[in-house]
CSV table of C-alpha atoms in Angstrom, one decimal:
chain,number,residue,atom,x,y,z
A,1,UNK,CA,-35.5,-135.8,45.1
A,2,UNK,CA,-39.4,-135.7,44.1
A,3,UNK,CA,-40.2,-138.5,41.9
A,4,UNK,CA,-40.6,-137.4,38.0
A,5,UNK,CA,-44.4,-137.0,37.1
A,6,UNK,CA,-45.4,-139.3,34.1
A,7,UNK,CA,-47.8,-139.5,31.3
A,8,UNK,CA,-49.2,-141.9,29.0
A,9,UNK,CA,-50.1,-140.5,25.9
A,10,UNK,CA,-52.4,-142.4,23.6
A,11,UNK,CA,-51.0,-142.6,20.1
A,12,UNK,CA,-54.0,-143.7,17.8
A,13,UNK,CA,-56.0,-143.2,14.8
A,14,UNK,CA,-59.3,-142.3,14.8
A,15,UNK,CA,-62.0,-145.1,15.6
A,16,UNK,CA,-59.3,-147.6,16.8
A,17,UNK,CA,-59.9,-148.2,20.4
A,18,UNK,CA,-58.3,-145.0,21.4
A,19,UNK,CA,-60.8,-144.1,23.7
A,20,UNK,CA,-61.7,-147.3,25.2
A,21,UNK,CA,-57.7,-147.8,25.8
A,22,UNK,CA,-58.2,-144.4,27.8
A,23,UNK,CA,-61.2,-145.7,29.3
A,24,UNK,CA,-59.5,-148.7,31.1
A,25,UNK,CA,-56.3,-146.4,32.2
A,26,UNK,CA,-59.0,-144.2,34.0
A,27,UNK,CA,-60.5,-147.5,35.8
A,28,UNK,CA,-56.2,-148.0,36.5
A,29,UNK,CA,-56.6,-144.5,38.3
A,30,UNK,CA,-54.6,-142.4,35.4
A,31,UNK,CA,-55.9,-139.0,35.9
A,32,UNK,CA,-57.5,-137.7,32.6
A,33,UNK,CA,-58.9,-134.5,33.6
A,34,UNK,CA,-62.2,-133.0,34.7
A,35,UNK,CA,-63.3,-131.1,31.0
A,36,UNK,CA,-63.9,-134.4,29.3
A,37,UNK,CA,-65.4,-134.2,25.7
A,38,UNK,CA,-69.3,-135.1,26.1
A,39,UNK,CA,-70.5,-138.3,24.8
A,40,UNK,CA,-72.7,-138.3,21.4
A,41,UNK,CA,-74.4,-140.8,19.6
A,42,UNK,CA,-71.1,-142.2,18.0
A,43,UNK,CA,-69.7,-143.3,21.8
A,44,UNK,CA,-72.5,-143.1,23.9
A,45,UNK,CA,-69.3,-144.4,27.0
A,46,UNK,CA,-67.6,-141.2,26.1
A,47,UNK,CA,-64.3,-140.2,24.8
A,48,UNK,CA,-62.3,-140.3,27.6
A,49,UNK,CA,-60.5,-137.1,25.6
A,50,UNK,CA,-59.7,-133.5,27.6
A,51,UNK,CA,-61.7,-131.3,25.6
A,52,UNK,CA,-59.3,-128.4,26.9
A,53,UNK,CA,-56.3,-130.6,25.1
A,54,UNK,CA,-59.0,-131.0,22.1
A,55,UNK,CA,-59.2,-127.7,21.4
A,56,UNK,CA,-55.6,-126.7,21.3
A,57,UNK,CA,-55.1,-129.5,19.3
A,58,UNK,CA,-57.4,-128.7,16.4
A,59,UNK,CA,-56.0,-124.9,16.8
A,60,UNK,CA,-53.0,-126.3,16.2
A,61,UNK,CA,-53.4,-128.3,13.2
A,62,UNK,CA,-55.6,-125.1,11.7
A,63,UNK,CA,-52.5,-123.0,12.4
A,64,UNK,CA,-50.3,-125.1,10.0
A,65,UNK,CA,-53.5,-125.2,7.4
A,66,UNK,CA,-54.4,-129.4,8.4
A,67,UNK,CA,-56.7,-130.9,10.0
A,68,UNK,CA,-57.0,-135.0,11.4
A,69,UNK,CA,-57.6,-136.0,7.9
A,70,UNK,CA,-55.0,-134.2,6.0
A,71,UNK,CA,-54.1,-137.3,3.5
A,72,UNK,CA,-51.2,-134.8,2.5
A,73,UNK,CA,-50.3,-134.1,6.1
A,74,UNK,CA,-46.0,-133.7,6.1
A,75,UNK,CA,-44.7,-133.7,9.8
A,76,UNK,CA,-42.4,-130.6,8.2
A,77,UNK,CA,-45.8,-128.5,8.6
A,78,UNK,CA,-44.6,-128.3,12.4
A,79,UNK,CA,-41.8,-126.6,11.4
A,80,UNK,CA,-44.1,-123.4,11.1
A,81,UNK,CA,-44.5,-121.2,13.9
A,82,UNK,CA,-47.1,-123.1,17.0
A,83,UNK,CA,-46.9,-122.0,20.8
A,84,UNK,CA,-45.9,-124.5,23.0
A,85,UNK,CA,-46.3,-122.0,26.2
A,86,UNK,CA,-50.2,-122.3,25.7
A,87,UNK,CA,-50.0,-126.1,25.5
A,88,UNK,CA,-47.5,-125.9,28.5
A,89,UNK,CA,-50.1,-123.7,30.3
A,90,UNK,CA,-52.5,-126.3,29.7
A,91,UNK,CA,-51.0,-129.3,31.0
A,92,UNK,CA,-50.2,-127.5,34.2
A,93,UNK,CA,-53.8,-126.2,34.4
A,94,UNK,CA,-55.3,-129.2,33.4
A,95,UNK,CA,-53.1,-131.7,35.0
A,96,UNK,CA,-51.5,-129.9,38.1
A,97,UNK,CA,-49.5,-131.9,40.4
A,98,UNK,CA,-50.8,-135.5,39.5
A,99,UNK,CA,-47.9,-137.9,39.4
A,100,UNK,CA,-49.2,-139.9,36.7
A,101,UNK,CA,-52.0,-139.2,34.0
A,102,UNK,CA,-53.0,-139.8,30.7
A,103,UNK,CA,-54.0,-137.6,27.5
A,104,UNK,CA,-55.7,-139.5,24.7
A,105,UNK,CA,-56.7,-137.4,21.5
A,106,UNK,CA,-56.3,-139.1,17.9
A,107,UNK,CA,-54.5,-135.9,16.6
A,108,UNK,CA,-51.7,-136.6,18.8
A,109,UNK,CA,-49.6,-138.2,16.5
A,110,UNK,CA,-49.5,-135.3,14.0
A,111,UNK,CA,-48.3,-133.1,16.7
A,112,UNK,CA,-46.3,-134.9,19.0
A,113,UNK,CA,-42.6,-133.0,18.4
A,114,UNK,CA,-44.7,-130.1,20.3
A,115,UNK,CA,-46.0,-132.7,23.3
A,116,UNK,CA,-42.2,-134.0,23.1
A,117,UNK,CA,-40.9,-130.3,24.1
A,118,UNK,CA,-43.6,-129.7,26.7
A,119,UNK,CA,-42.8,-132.6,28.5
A,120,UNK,CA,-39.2,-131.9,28.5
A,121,UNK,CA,-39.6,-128.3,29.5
A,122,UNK,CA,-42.0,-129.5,32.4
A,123,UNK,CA,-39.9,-132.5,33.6
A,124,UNK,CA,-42.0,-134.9,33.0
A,125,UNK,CA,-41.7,-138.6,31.4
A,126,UNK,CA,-43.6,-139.8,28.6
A,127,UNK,CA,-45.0,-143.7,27.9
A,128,UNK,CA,-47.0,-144.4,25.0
A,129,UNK,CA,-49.7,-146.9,24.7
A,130,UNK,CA,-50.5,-147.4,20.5
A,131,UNK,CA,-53.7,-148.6,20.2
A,132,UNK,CA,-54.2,-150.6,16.7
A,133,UNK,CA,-57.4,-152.4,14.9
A,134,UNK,CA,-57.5,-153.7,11.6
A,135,UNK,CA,-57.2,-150.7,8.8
A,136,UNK,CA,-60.4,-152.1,6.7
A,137,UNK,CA,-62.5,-152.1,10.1
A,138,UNK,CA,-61.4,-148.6,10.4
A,139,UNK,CA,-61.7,-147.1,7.3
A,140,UNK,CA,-65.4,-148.9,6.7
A,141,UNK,CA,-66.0,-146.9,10.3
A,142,UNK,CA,-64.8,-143.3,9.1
A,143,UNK,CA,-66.5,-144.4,5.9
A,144,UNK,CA,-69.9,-144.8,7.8
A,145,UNK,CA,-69.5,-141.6,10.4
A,146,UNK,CA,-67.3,-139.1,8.0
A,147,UNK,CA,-68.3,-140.0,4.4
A,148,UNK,CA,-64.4,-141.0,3.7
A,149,UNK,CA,-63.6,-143.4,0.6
A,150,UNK,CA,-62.3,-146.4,2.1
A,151,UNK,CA,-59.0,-145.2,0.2
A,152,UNK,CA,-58.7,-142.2,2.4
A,153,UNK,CA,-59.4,-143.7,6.0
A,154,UNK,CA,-56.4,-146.3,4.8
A,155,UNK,CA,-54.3,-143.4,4.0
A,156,UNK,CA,-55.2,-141.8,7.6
A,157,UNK,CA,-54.7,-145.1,9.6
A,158,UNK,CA,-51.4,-145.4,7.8
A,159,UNK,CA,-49.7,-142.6,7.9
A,160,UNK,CA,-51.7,-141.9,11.8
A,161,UNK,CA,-50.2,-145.4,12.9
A,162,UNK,CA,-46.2,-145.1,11.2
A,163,UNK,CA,-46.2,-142.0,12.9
A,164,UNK,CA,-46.7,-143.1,16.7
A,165,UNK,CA,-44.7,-146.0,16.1
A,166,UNK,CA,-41.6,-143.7,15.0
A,167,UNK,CA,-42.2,-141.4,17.7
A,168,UNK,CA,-42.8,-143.9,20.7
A,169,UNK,CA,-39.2,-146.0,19.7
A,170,UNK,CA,-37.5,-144.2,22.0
A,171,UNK,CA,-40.0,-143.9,24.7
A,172,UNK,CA,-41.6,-146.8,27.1
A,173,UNK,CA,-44.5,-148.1,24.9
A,174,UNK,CA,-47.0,-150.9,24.3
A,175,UNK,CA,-49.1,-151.7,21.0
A,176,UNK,CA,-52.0,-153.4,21.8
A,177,UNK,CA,-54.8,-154.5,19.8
A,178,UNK,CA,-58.1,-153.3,20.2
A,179,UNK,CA,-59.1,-156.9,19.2
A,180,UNK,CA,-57.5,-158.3,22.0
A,181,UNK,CA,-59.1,-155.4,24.3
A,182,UNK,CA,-62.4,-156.5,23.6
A,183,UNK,CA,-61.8,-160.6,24.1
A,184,UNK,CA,-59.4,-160.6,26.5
A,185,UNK,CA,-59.6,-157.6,28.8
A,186,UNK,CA,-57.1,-159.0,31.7
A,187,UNK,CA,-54.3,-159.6,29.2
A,188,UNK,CA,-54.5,-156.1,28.0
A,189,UNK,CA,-54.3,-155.0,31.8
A,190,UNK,CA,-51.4,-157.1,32.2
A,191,UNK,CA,-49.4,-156.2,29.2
A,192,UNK,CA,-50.1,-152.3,30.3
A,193,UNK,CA,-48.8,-153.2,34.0
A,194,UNK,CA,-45.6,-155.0,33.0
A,195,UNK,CA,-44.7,-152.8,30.4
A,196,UNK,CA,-45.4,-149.6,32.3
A,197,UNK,CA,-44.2,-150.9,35.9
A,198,UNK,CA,-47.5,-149.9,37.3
């Protein structure tokens, strides 16, 4: 029997780490895609983020009238009608016959019942890697690029973070710190390899 096809999705708030998390996976040789998000001024090393995955993404939260920073977000919203066959079209487009990628995109953990059926449908395993970083250091940041009250970017990392770690219970997972990232590079690589068995 061919082995099962995994992917690492990247359960993170906004201006956390997610995409340097992603970064190192794609030096690890997880396969992120070719339509990657150009870089701006805000990450000048990129976003390591399928802009194909993007765009379905914020369709999707459109769809159910929210957005990333929906303070009032309720994960019943999903409840209303979304197609999963175009997201399913897309990680077979996007992602073909790769045996293991990843798929990094902060609104991730406001849809991630939808990703949860995909995957099923399409055989293939999910691990999660939940990036954290202090919830003032965040909040000052979507203060500075967004114009957020610090109130609000605490909401978002909140309710962004209790999120992935209720979904990713039942699934392979490691929280890392983007703190710990930064300092001490090696020890993130390790905790990644021993707690994904790559």
């Amino acid at each position: 029997m061919a082995n099962r096809r995994t992917c690492v999705l990247v359960l993170g708030m906004h201006r956390s780490g997610t995409s340097a998390f992603t970064g190192l996976l794609e030096l690890l040789n997880f396969y992120i895609g070719e339509h990657l998000l150009a870089t701006t001024t805000e990450n000048e090393k990129g976003y390591f983020e399928n802009k194909i995955i993007y765009d379905f993404n914020e369709k999707a939260l459109h769809n159910i009238d929210s957005s990333w920073h929906d303070i009032f977000y309720n994960k019943n919203k999903l409840d209303m009608e979304i197609d999963s066959s175009e997201l399913k079209r897309i990680i077979q487009n996007e992602f073909k016959n790769e045996p293991i990628f990843a798929i990094k995109d902060p609104r991730i953990p406001y849809l991630f019942p939808i990703y949860e059926q995909v995957f099923q449908e399409l055989d293939i395993d999910i691990k999660i890697l939940l990036p954290y970083r202090n919830p003032l250091e965040v909040a000052q940041s979507l203060q500075k690029r967004n114009n957020f009250s610090l109130e609000k970017g605490m909401l978002l990392w909140a309710y962004n973070i209790l999120l992935a770690e209720e979904y990713s219970r039942k699934y392979d997972h490691v929280i890392l710190s983007f703190d710990d990232l930064i300092t001490s590079p090696k020890k993130s690589v390790e905790l990644l390899s021993d707690n994904f068995h790559i």
